[in-house]
Coordinates of C-alpha atoms in Angstrom, one line a residue:
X1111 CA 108.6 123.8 102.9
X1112 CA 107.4 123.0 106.4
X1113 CA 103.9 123.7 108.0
X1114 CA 104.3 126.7 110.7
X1115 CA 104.3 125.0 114.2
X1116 CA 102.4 128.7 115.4
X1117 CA 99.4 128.5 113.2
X1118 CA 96.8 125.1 112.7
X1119 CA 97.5 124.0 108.9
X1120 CA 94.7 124.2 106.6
X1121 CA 93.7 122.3 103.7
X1122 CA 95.7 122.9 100.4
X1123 CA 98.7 123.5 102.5
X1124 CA 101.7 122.1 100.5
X1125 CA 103.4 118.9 102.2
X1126 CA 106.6 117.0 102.3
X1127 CA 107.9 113.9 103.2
X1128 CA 110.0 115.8 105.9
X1129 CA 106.5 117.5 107.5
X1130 CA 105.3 113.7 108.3
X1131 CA 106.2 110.8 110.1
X1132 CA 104.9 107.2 109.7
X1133 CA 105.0 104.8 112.7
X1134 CA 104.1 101.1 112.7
X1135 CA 103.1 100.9 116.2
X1136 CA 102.4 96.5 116.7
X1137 CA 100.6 97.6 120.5
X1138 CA 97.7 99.0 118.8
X1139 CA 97.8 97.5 115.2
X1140 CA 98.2 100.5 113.5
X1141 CA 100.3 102.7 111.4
X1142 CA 100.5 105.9 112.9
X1143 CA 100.4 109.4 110.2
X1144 CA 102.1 112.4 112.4
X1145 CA 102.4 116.0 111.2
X1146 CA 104.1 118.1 112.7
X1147 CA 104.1 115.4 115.8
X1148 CA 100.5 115.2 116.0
X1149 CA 98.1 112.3 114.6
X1150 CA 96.9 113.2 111.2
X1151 CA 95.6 109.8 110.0
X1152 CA 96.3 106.3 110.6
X1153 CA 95.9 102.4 108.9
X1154 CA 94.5 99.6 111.0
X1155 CA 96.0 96.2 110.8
X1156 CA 95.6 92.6 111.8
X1157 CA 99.0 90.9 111.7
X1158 CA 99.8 86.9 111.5
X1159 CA 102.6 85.5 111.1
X1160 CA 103.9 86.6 107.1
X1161 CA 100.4 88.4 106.6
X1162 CA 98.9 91.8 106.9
X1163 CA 95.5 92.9 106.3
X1164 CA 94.6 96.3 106.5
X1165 CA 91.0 97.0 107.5
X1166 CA 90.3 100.7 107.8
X1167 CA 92.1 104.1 107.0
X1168 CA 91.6 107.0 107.9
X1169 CA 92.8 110.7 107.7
X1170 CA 91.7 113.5 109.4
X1171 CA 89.0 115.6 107.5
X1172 CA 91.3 119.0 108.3
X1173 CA 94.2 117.4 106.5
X1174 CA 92.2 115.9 103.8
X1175 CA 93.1 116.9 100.4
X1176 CA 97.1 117.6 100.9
X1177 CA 98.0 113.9 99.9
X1178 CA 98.5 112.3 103.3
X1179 CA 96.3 109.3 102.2
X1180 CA 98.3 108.6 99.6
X1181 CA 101.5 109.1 101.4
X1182 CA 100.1 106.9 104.1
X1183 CA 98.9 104.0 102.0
X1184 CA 102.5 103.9 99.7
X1185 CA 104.5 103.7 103.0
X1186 CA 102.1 100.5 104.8
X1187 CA 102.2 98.6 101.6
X1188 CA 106.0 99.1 101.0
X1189 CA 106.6 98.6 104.7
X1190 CA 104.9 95.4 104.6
X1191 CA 106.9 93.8 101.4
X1192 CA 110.1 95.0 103.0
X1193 CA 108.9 93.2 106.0
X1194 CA 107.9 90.1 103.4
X1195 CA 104.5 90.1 104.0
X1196 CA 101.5 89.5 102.2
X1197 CA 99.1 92.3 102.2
X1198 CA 95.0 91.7 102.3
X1199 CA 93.5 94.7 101.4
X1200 CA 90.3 95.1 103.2
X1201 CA 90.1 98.5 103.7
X1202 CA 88.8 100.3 100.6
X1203 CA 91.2 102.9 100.7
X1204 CA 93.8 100.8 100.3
X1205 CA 92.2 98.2 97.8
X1206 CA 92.1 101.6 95.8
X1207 CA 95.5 103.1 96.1
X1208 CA 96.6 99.5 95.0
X1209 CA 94.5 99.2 92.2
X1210 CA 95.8 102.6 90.9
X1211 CA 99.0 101.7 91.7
X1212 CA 100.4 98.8 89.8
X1213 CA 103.3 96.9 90.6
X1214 CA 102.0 95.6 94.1
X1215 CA 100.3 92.5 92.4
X1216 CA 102.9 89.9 93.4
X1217 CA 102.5 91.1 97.3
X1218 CA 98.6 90.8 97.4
X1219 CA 96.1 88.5 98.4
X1220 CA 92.9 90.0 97.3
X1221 CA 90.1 89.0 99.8
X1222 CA 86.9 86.9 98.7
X1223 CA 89.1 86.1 95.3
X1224 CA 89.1 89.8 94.4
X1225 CA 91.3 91.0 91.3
X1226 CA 93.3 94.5 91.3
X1227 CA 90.1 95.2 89.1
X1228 CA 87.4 94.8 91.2

């Protein structure tokens, strides 16, 4: 189901992977959440060479509680293993999704000698 273009979406409005867009977007060190072609959220980023740490997520409070966060954070962390790199999970959104989220472990550095149960 897709979200109406004629009426804002509210919270609790279903959402599919086909309703959003994620774009890495290297300029401005951020992954970029679209809906319906607008920003709905996005994960900040400092990149090196075979390392990416994210430092702060966010989604917009008016599309908070329709999953985006999660659908956000499963697409950075994937996108940065395809890309081979490490992931340093500074942002606490992230740290979370990945400690609820096993499988990840081998991709991770966690910062200040962190462990996935921290």
């Amino acid at each position: 189901m897709s979200l109406r273009a004629d009426r804002p979406a509210r919270r609790g409005d279903p959402v599919t992977d086909d309703d959003v867009e994620i774009v890495r977007d290297d300029e401005a060190s951020r992954y970029r959440l679209l809906l319906g072609g607008g920003q709905a959220g996005f994960a900040k980023f400092r990149a090196s060479p075979g390392r990416i740490i994210f430092t702060h997520t966010v989604v917009d409070p008016a599309f908070e509680g329709r999953g985006l966060g999660s659908m956000l954070a499963r697409w950075v962390v994937e996108d940065a293993i395809r890309r081979g790199e490490r992931i340093v999970p500074r942002c606490p959104f992230i740290a979370a999704w990945l400690r609820k989220h096993p499988g990840y472990e081998e991709s991770i550095d966690w910062p200040g000698g962190q462990s996935a149960t921290a």
